[in-house]
């Protein structure tokens, strides 16, 4: 019985990350361990940026704000107020695609925008057949991480998942920290969903056992 329960927990945990669309959503795969540093978008990290210098600011340990997940996070307002983004491979049309991320202001209330864009039949950004499937602004102050989550319906093409700096108390180069980002089929859509899945798995084992 105990083994069955543990197996159910394991299966539920695995299912929460299955088919996740983003790579390195918690910004852990880089060489910034302490303080802050810069990595090159698309070269040192899977994330891309619209910043003219192609640099993404990563925060490690011993900064004034600790990462929400792991030991690193990213600051949208780096040398420029820019956009961090990834393109996710096509997902079957009609599929429900979940997303989540954590957001933290630096010196006060900072605002950023999440935009999810279907890239159309040409699978290319700016090709003339792009469709915005979701866009919204989010704000967070400097007292705690704020979790945001939701879902969209796939149109069947590649999708661009983008975080854009809108405003920051610290100006263009300081503010809007993000972490724990993911987007895809099977991604846990909200805090507490892991617990629900685990309970469902355990209940299913007990029911089959009976």
Coordinates of N, CA and C in Angstrom, one line a residue:
X1 N 0.8 -1.2 0.0 CA 0.0 0.0 0.0 C 0.9 1.3 0.0
X2 N 1.9 1.3 0.9 CA 2.8 2.4 1.0 C 3.5 2.7 -0.4
X3 N 4.0 1.6 -1.0 CA 4.6 1.7 -2.3 C 3.7 2.3 -3.4
X4 N 2.4 1.9 -3.3 CA 1.5 2.4 -4.3 C 1.2 3.9 -4.1
X5 N 1.2 4.3 -2.9 CA 1.0 5.8 -2.6 C 2.2 6.6 -3.1
X6 N 3.4 6.1 -2.8 CA 4.6 6.8 -3.2 C 4.7 6.8 -4.8
X7 N 4.2 5.7 -5.4 CA 4.2 5.7 -6.9 C 3.2 6.7 -7.4
X8 N 2.1 6.9 -6.7 CA 1.1 7.9 -7.2 C 1.6 9.3 -7.0
X9 N 2.3 9.5 -5.9 CA 2.9 10.9 -5.7 C 3.9 11.2 -6.8
X10 N 4.8 10.2 -7.1 CA 5.8 10.4 -8.2 C 5.2 10.6 -9.5
X11 N 4.1 9.9 -9.9 CA 3.5 10.0 -11.1 C 2.8 11.4 -11.2
X12 N 2.2 11.8 -10.2 CA 1.6 13.2 -10.2 C 2.6 14.3 -10.3
X13 N 3.7 14.1 -9.7 CA 4.8 15.1 -9.7 C 5.3 15.2 -11.1
X14 N 5.6 14.1 -11.8 CA 6.1 14.1 -13.1 C 5.2 14.7 -14.1
X15 N 3.9 14.5 -13.9 CA 2.9 15.0 -14.9 C 2.8 16.5 -14.8
X16 N 3.2 17.1 -13.7 CA 3.1 18.6 -13.6 C 4.1 19.3 -14.6
X17 N 5.2 18.6 -15.0 CA 6.2 19.3 -15.8 C 6.2 18.7 -17.2
X18 N 5.3 17.7 -17.5 CA 5.3 17.1 -18.8 C 4.9 18.1 -19.9
X19 N 5.7 18.1 -21.0 CA 5.4 19.0 -22.1 C 5.5 20.4 -21.8
X20 N 6.4 20.8 -20.8 CA 6.6 22.2 -20.5 C 7.3 22.8 -21.7
X21 N 6.9 24.0 -22.1 CA 7.4 24.6 -23.3 C 8.6 25.4 -23.2
X22 N 8.9 26.0 -22.0 CA 10.0 26.9 -21.9 C 11.3 26.1 -21.4
X23 N 12.4 26.6 -21.8 CA 13.7 26.0 -21.3 C 14.3 26.9 -20.3
X24 N 14.7 26.4 -19.2 CA 15.4 27.1 -18.1 C 14.5 28.3 -17.6
X25 N 13.3 28.0 -17.3 CA 12.3 29.0 -16.8 C 12.7 29.6 -15.5
X26 N 13.6 29.0 -14.7 CA 14.0 29.7 -13.5 C 15.4 30.2 -13.6
X27 N 16.0 30.3 -14.8 CA 17.2 31.0 -15.0 C 18.4 30.4 -14.3
X28 N 18.4 29.1 -14.1 CA 19.4 28.5 -13.3 C 20.7 28.1 -14.1
X29 N 20.5 27.9 -15.5 CA 21.5 27.4 -16.3 C 22.5 28.5 -16.8
X30 N 23.3 29.0 -15.9 CA 24.2 30.0 -16.3 C 25.3 30.1 -15.2
X31 N 26.3 30.9 -15.5 CA 27.5 31.0 -14.6 C 27.4 32.0 -13.5
X32 N 26.3 32.7 -13.3 CA 26.1 33.7 -12.3 C 25.7 33.0 -11.0
X33 N 26.6 33.0 -10.0 CA 26.3 32.3 -8.8 C 26.1 33.3 -7.6
X34 N 26.9 34.4 -7.6 CA 26.8 35.4 -6.5 C 26.6 36.8 -7.1
X35 N 25.9 37.6 -6.4 CA 25.7 39.0 -6.9 C 24.9 38.9 -8.2
X36 N 25.3 39.8 -9.2 CA 24.6 39.8 -10.4 C 25.6 39.8 -11.6
X37 N 25.1 39.4 -12.7 CA 26.0 39.3 -13.9 C 25.1 39.4 -15.2
X38 N 25.8 39.4 -16.3 CA 25.1 39.5 -17.6 C 25.4 38.2 -18.4
X39 N 24.4 37.7 -19.1 CA 24.6 36.6 -20.1 C 24.1 37.1 -21.4
X40 N 24.6 36.5 -22.5 CA 24.2 36.8 -23.8 C 23.0 36.0 -24.3
X41 N 21.9 36.7 -24.7 CA 20.7 36.0 -25.1 C 20.9 35.1 -26.3
X42 N 20.4 33.9 -26.2 CA 20.6 32.9 -27.2 C 21.9 32.3 -27.4
X43 N 22.9 32.7 -26.5 CA 24.2 32.1 -26.6 C 24.6 31.5 -25.2
X44 N 24.5 32.3 -24.2 CA 24.7 31.7 -22.8 C 23.5 31.2 -22.2
X45 N 22.3 31.4 -22.8 CA 21.0 31.0 -22.2 C 20.1 30.8 -23.3
X46 N 19.0 30.0 -23.0 CA 18.0 29.7 -24.0 C 17.1 30.9 -24.2
X47 N 17.1 31.9 -23.3 CA 16.3 33.1 -23.4 C 16.9 34.0 -24.5
X48 N 16.0 34.7 -25.2 CA 16.4 35.8 -26.1 C 15.9 37.1 -25.6
X49 N 16.5 38.2 -26.1 CA 16.2 39.5 -25.6 C 16.1 40.5 -26.7
X50 N 15.3 41.6 -26.6 CA 15.3 42.7 -27.6 C 16.3 43.8 -27.2
X51 N 17.0 43.6 -26.1 CA 18.0 44.6 -25.7 C 19.1 44.8 -26.8
X52 N 19.4 46.1 -27.2 CA 20.4 46.3 -28.2 C 21.8 45.7 -28.0
X53 N 22.2 45.5 -26.7 CA 23.4 44.9 -26.4 C 23.3 43.3 -26.3
X54 N 22.1 42.8 -26.4 CA 21.8 41.3 -26.3 C 22.2 40.8 -25.0
X55 N 22.2 41.6 -23.9 CA 22.6 41.1 -22.6 C 21.3 41.0 -21.7
X56 N 21.3 39.9 -20.9 CA 20.3 39.6 -20.0 C 20.9 39.6 -18.6
X57 N 20.3 40.4 -17.6 CA 20.8 40.5 -16.3 C 20.3 39.4 -15.4
X58 N 21.2 38.6 -14.8 CA 20.8 37.5 -13.9 C 21.3 37.8 -12.5
X59 N 20.4 37.6 -11.5 CA 20.7 37.8 -10.1 C 21.0 36.4 -9.5
X60 N 22.1 36.3 -8.8 CA 22.4 35.1 -8.0 C 22.2 35.3 -6.5
X61 N 23.0 34.6 -5.7 CA 22.8 34.7 -4.3 C 23.4 36.0 -3.7
X62 N 22.9 36.3 -2.5 CA 23.4 37.5 -1.8 C 23.0 38.8 -2.4
X63 N 21.9 38.9 -3.2 CA 21.4 40.1 -3.6 C 20.3 40.5 -2.6
X64 N 19.7 41.7 -2.7 CA 18.8 42.2 -1.7 C 17.4 41.4 -1.9
X65 N 17.2 40.8 -3.0 CA 16.0 40.0 -3.2 C 16.4 38.6 -3.6
X66 N 16.0 37.6 -2.9 CA 16.3 36.2 -3.3 C 15.4 35.7 -4.3
X67 N 15.9 34.7 -5.1 CA 15.1 34.1 -6.2 C 13.9 33.4 -5.6
X68 N 12.8 33.4 -6.4 CA 11.6 32.7 -5.9 C 11.8 31.2 -6.0
X69 N 12.5 30.7 -7.1 CA 12.7 29.3 -7.3 C 14.2 29.1 -7.6
X70 N 14.9 28.2 -6.8 CA 16.3 28.0 -7.0 C 17.1 29.1 -6.4
X71 N 18.2 29.5 -7.1 CA 19.1 30.6 -6.6 C 19.3 31.7 -7.5
X72 N 18.6 31.7 -8.7 CA 18.8 32.8 -9.6 C 17.4 33.3 -10.2
X73 N 17.4 34.5 -10.6 CA 16.2 35.1 -11.3 C 16.8 36.1 -12.3
X74 N 15.9 36.7 -13.1 CA 16.3 37.7 -14.1 C 15.7 39.0 -13.8
X75 N 16.4 40.1 -14.2 CA 15.8 41.4 -14.1 C 15.5 42.0 -15.5
X76 N 14.2 42.3 -15.8 CA 13.9 42.8 -17.1 C 14.5 44.1 -17.4
X77 N 14.6 45.0 -16.5 CA 15.2 46.3 -16.7 C 16.7 46.1 -16.4
X78 N 17.4 45.7 -17.4 CA 18.9 45.5 -17.3 C 19.6 46.8 -17.7
X79 N 20.4 46.7 -18.8 CA 21.0 47.9 -19.3 C 20.0 48.7 -20.1
X80 N 18.9 48.0 -20.5 CA 17.8 48.7 -21.2 C 16.5 48.1 -20.7
X81 N 15.4 48.8 -20.8 CA 14.1 48.3 -20.6 C 13.7 47.4 -21.8
X82 N 13.8 46.1 -21.6 CA 13.7 45.2 -22.8 C 12.7 44.1 -22.6
X83 N 12.6 43.2 -23.6 CA 11.7 42.1 -23.6 C 12.5 40.8 -23.6
X84 N 12.2 39.8 -22.7 CA 12.8 38.5 -22.7 C 11.7 37.6 -23.3
X85 N 12.2 36.7 -24.2 CA 11.2 35.8 -24.8 C 11.8 34.5 -25.3
X86 N 10.9 33.5 -25.5 CA 11.3 32.3 -26.1 C 10.1 31.9 -27.1
X87 N 10.5 31.1 -28.1 CA 9.5 30.6 -29.1 C 9.3 29.1 -28.8
X88 N 8.0 28.8 -28.6 CA 7.7 27.4 -28.2 C 7.2 26.7 -29.5
X89 N 7.6 25.4 -29.7 CA 7.3 24.6 -30.8 C 5.8 24.4 -30.9
X90 N 5.2 24.2 -32.1 CA 3.8 24.0 -32.3 C 3.1 23.0 -31.4
X91 N 2.0 23.4 -30.8 CA 1.2 22.5 -30.0 C -0.2 22.3 -30.7
X92 N -0.7 21.1 -30.6 CA -1.9 20.8 -31.3 C -3.0 21.8 -31.1
X93 N -3.6 22.2 -32.2 CA -4.7 23.2 -32.1 C -5.8 22.8 -31.2
X94 N -6.3 23.7 -30.4 CA -7.4 23.4 -29.5 C -6.9 22.9 -28.1
X95 N -5.6 22.7 -28.0 CA -5.0 22.3 -26.7 C -5.0 23.5 -25.7
X96 N -5.3 23.2 -24.4 CA -5.2 24.2 -23.4 C -3.8 24.2 -22.9
X97 N -3.2 25.4 -23.0 CA -1.8 25.6 -22.7 C -1.7 26.5 -21.5
X98 N -1.1 26.0 -20.4 CA -1.0 26.7 -19.2 C 0.3 27.5 -19.1
X99 N 0.3 28.6 -18.3 CA 1.5 29.4 -18.1 C 1.5 29.9 -16.6
X100 N 2.7 30.1 -16.1 CA 2.9 30.8 -14.8 C 4.2 31.5 -14.7
X101 N 4.3 32.4 -13.8 CA 5.6 33.1 -13.6 C 5.5 33.9 -12.2
X102 N 6.6 34.1 -11.6 CA 6.7 34.9 -10.4 C 7.3 36.3 -10.7
X103 N 6.8 37.3 -10.1 CA 7.2 38.7 -10.4 C 7.4 39.5 -9.1
X104 N 8.5 40.3 -9.1 CA 8.9 41.1 -7.9 C 9.4 42.4 -8.3
X105 N 8.9 43.5 -7.6 CA 9.4 44.8 -7.9 C 10.7 45.0 -7.1
X106 N 11.5 46.0 -7.5 CA 12.8 46.2 -6.9 C 12.8 47.3 -5.9
X107 N 12.5 48.5 -6.3 CA 12.5 49.6 -5.3 C 11.0 50.1 -5.0
X108 N 10.1 49.5 -5.6 CA 8.7 49.9 -5.3 C 7.8 49.0 -6.3
X109 N 6.7 49.6 -6.7 CA 5.8 48.8 -7.6 C 6.3 49.0 -9.1
X110 N 6.7 47.8 -9.6 CA 7.1 47.8 -11.0 C 6.0 47.1 -11.9
X111 N 6.0 47.4 -13.1 CA 5.0 46.8 -14.0 C 5.6 46.2 -15.3
X112 N 5.1 45.1 -15.7 CA 5.6 44.4 -16.9 C 4.4 43.8 -17.6
X113 N 4.7 43.4 -18.8 CA 3.6 42.9 -19.7 C 4.0 41.5 -20.2
X114 N 3.0 40.5 -20.1 CA 3.2 39.2 -20.7 C 2.3 39.2 -22.0
X115 N 3.0 38.8 -23.1 CA 2.3 38.7 -24.4 C 2.6 37.3 -25.0
X116 N 1.6 36.6 -25.3 CA 1.7 35.3 -26.0 C 1.1 35.4 -27.4
X117 N 2.0 35.1 -28.4 CA 1.6 35.4 -29.8 C 1.7 34.1 -30.6
X118 N 0.6 33.7 -31.3 CA 0.7 32.6 -32.2 C 1.3 33.2 -33.5
X119 N 2.4 32.4 -34.0 CA 3.2 33.0 -35.1 C 2.7 32.6 -36.5
X120 N 1.5 32.0 -36.5 CA 0.9 31.7 -37.8 C 1.5 30.6 -38.6
X121 N 1.0 30.4 -39.8 CA 1.5 29.3 -40.7 C 3.0 29.4 -41.0
X122 N 3.5 30.6 -41.1 CA 4.9 30.7 -41.5 C 5.9 30.5 -40.3
X123 N 5.3 30.3 -39.1 CA 6.0 30.0 -37.9 C 7.1 31.0 -37.6
X124 N 6.9 32.3 -38.0 CA 7.9 33.3 -37.8 C 7.3 34.6 -37.3
X125 N 8.1 35.2 -36.3 CA 7.7 36.4 -35.7 C 7.7 37.6 -36.7
X126 N 6.6 38.3 -36.8 CA 6.5 39.5 -37.7 C 6.3 39.1 -39.1
X127 N 5.8 37.9 -39.3 CA 5.6 37.5 -40.7 C 4.3 37.9 -41.4
X128 N 3.5 38.7 -40.6 CA 2.2 39.2 -41.2 C 1.0 38.4 -40.8
X129 N 1.2 37.2 -40.3 CA 0.0 36.4 -39.9 C 0.0 36.0 -38.4
X130 N 0.7 36.9 -37.6 CA 0.8 36.6 -36.2 C -0.6 37.0 -35.5
X131 N -0.9 36.2 -34.5 CA -2.1 36.5 -33.7 C -1.8 36.6 -32.2
X132 N -2.1 37.7 -31.6 CA -2.0 37.8 -30.1 C -3.1 37.0 -29.4
X133 N -2.7 35.9 -28.7 CA -3.7 35.1 -28.0 C -3.8 35.5 -26.6
X134 N -2.9 36.3 -26.1 CA -3.0 36.8 -24.7 C -2.0 37.9 -24.5
X135 N -2.5 39.0 -23.8 CA -1.6 40.1 -23.4 C -2.2 40.8 -22.2
X136 N -1.4 41.0 -21.2 CA -1.9 41.7 -20.0 C -0.7 42.3 -19.2
X137 N -0.9 43.4 -18.5 CA 0.1 43.9 -17.6 C 0.0 43.4 -16.2
X138 N 1.1 43.3 -15.5 CA 1.2 42.8 -14.2 C 2.1 43.7 -13.3
X139 N 1.6 44.0 -12.1 CA 2.4 44.8 -11.2 C 2.8 44.1 -9.9
X140 N 3.9 44.4 -9.4 CA 4.3 43.8 -8.1 C 5.2 44.8 -7.4
X141 N 5.0 44.9 -6.0 CA 5.9 45.8 -5.3 C 7.1 45.1 -4.8
X142 N 7.9 45.8 -3.9 CA 9.2 45.2 -3.5 C 9.1 44.4 -2.2
X143 N 7.9 44.0 -1.8 CA 7.8 43.3 -0.5 C 7.8 41.8 -0.6
X144 N 7.3 41.3 -1.8 CA 7.2 39.8 -1.9 C 7.0 39.4 -3.4
X145 N 7.3 38.2 -3.7 CA 7.1 37.7 -5.0 C 5.6 37.5 -5.2
X146 N 5.1 37.9 -6.4 CA 3.7 37.7 -6.7 C 3.6 36.6 -7.8
X147 N 2.8 35.6 -7.6 CA 2.6 34.5 -8.6 C 1.4 34.8 -9.5
X148 N 1.7 34.6 -10.8 CA 0.7 34.9 -11.9 C 0.5 33.6 -12.7
X149 N -0.7 33.3 -13.1 CA -0.9 32.1 -13.9 C -2.2 32.2 -14.7
X150 N -2.3 31.3 -15.7 CA -3.5 31.3 -16.5 C -3.3 30.3 -17.6
X151 N -4.1 30.4 -18.7 CA -4.1 29.4 -19.8 C -4.6 30.1 -21.0
X152 N -4.2 29.5 -22.2 CA -4.6 30.0 -23.5 C -5.0 28.7 -24.3
X153 N -5.6 28.9 -25.4 CA -5.9 27.8 -26.3 C -5.0 27.9 -27.5
X154 N -4.3 26.8 -27.8 CA -3.4 26.8 -28.9 C -4.1 26.9 -30.3
X155 N -3.6 27.6 -31.2 CA -4.1 27.7 -32.6 C -3.4 26.7 -33.5
X156 N -2.4 26.0 -32.9 CA -1.7 25.0 -33.7 C -0.4 25.4 -34.3
X157 N 0.1 26.6 -34.0 CA 1.4 27.0 -34.6 C 2.4 27.3 -33.4
X158 N 3.6 27.6 -33.8 CA 4.6 28.0 -32.8 C 4.1 29.3 -32.1
X159 N 4.5 29.4 -30.8 CA 4.0 30.6 -30.0 C 5.2 31.3 -29.4
X160 N 5.2 32.6 -29.4 CA 6.2 33.4 -28.8 C 5.7 33.8 -27.4
X161 N 6.5 33.5 -26.4 CA 6.1 33.8 -25.0 C 7.1 34.9 -24.5
X162 N 6.5 36.1 -24.2 CA 7.4 37.3 -24.0 C 7.0 38.1 -22.8
X163 N 8.1 38.5 -22.0 CA 8.0 39.4 -20.9 C 8.6 40.7 -21.3
X164 N 7.8 41.8 -21.2 CA 8.2 43.1 -21.6 C 8.2 44.1 -20.4
X165 N 9.3 44.8 -20.1 CA 9.3 45.8 -19.1 C 8.5 47.0 -19.5
X166 N 7.6 47.4 -18.6 CA 6.7 48.6 -18.9 C 7.1 49.8 -18.1
X167 N 7.3 49.6 -16.8 CA 7.7 50.7 -16.0 C 8.4 50.2 -14.7
X168 N 9.3 51.0 -14.1 CA 10.0 50.5 -12.9 C 10.3 51.8 -12.1
X169 N 10.2 51.7 -10.8 CA 10.5 52.8 -9.9 C 12.0 53.2 -10.0
X170 N 12.9 52.1 -10.3 CA 14.3 52.4 -10.5 C 14.7 52.9 -11.8
X171 N 13.7 53.2 -12.7 CA 14.1 53.7 -14.0 C 14.3 52.5 -15.0
X172 N 14.8 52.9 -16.2 CA 14.9 51.9 -17.3 C 15.8 50.7 -17.0
X173 N 16.8 50.9 -16.0 CA 17.8 49.9 -15.8 C 17.7 49.2 -14.5
X174 N 16.6 49.4 -13.8 CA 16.5 48.7 -12.5 C 15.1 48.4 -12.1
X175 N 14.7 47.1 -12.2 CA 13.4 46.7 -11.8 C 12.8 45.5 -12.5
X176 N 11.7 45.1 -12.1 CA 10.9 44.0 -12.7 C 11.7 42.7 -12.7
X177 N 11.8 42.0 -11.5 CA 12.4 40.7 -11.4 C 11.4 39.6 -11.8
X178 N 11.9 38.6 -12.5 CA 11.0 37.5 -12.9 C 11.7 36.2 -12.6
X179 N 10.9 35.1 -12.3 CA 11.4 33.8 -12.0 C 10.3 32.8 -12.2
X180 N 10.6 31.5 -12.1 CA 9.7 30.4 -12.1 C 8.7 30.5 -13.3
X181 N 9.2 30.6 -14.5 CA 8.4 30.8 -15.7 C 8.2 29.5 -16.4
X182 N 7.0 29.2 -16.9 CA 6.8 28.0 -17.7 C 5.5 28.2 -18.5
X183 N 5.5 27.4 -19.6 CA 4.4 27.6 -20.5 C 4.3 26.3 -21.4
X184 N 3.2 25.6 -21.3 CA 3.0 24.4 -22.1 C 1.9 23.5 -21.6
X185 N 1.6 22.4 -22.4 CA 0.6 21.5 -22.0 C 1.2 20.7 -20.8
X186 N 0.4 20.5 -19.7 CA 0.9 19.8 -18.6 C 1.6 20.6 -17.5
X187 N 1.8 21.9 -17.8 CA 2.4 22.8 -16.8 C 1.4 23.0 -15.8
X188 N 1.8 23.0 -14.5 CA 0.9 23.3 -13.4 C 0.4 24.7 -13.5
X189 N -0.9 24.9 -13.6 CA -1.5 26.2 -13.9 C -1.5 27.2 -12.7
X190 N -1.5 26.6 -11.5 CA -1.6 27.5 -10.3 C -1.0 26.9 -9.1
X191 N -0.6 27.7 -8.1 CA -0.1 27.2 -6.9 C -1.1 26.3 -6.2
X192 N -0.7 25.2 -5.7 CA -1.6 24.3 -5.0 C -2.0 23.1 -6.0
X193 N -1.8 23.3 -7.3 CA -2.2 22.3 -8.2 C -1.4 21.0 -8.0
X194 N -0.1 21.1 -7.6 CA 0.7 19.9 -7.3 C 0.0 19.1 -6.2
X195 N -0.4 19.8 -5.2 CA -1.1 19.1 -4.1 C -2.3 18.4 -4.5
X196 N -3.1 19.0 -5.4 CA -4.3 18.5 -5.9 C -4.0 17.2 -6.7
X197 N -3.0 17.3 -7.6 CA -2.7 16.1 -8.4 C -2.2 15.0 -7.5
X198 N -1.4 15.3 -6.5 CA -0.9 14.2 -5.6 C -2.1 13.6 -4.9
X199 N -3.0 14.4 -4.4 CA -4.2 13.8 -3.7 C -5.0 12.9 -4.6
X200 N -5.2 13.4 -5.9 CA -5.9 12.6 -6.8 C -5.2 11.3 -7.1
X201 N -3.9 11.3 -7.2 CA -3.2 10.0 -7.4 C -3.3 9.1 -6.2
X202 N -3.2 9.6 -5.0 CA -3.3 8.8 -3.8 C -4.7 8.2 -3.7
X203 N -5.7 9.1 -3.9 CA -7.1 8.6 -3.8 C -7.3 7.5 -4.8
X204 N -6.8 7.6 -6.1 CA -7.0 6.6 -7.1 C -6.4 5.3 -6.7
X205 N -5.2 5.3 -6.1 CA -4.5 4.1 -5.6 C -5.3 3.4 -4.5
X206 N -5.8 4.2 -3.6 CA -6.6 3.7 -2.5 C -7.9 3.0 -3.0
X207 N -8.5 3.7 -3.9 CA -9.8 3.2 -4.5 C -9.6 1.9 -5.2
X208 N -8.5 1.9 -6.0 CA -8.2 0.6 -6.8 C -7.9 -0.5 -5.8
X209 N -7.2 -0.1 -4.7 CA -6.8 -1.1 -3.7 C -8.0 -1.7 -3.0
X210 N -9.0 -0.9 -2.8 CA -10.2 -1.3 -2.1 C -11.1 -2.2 -3.1

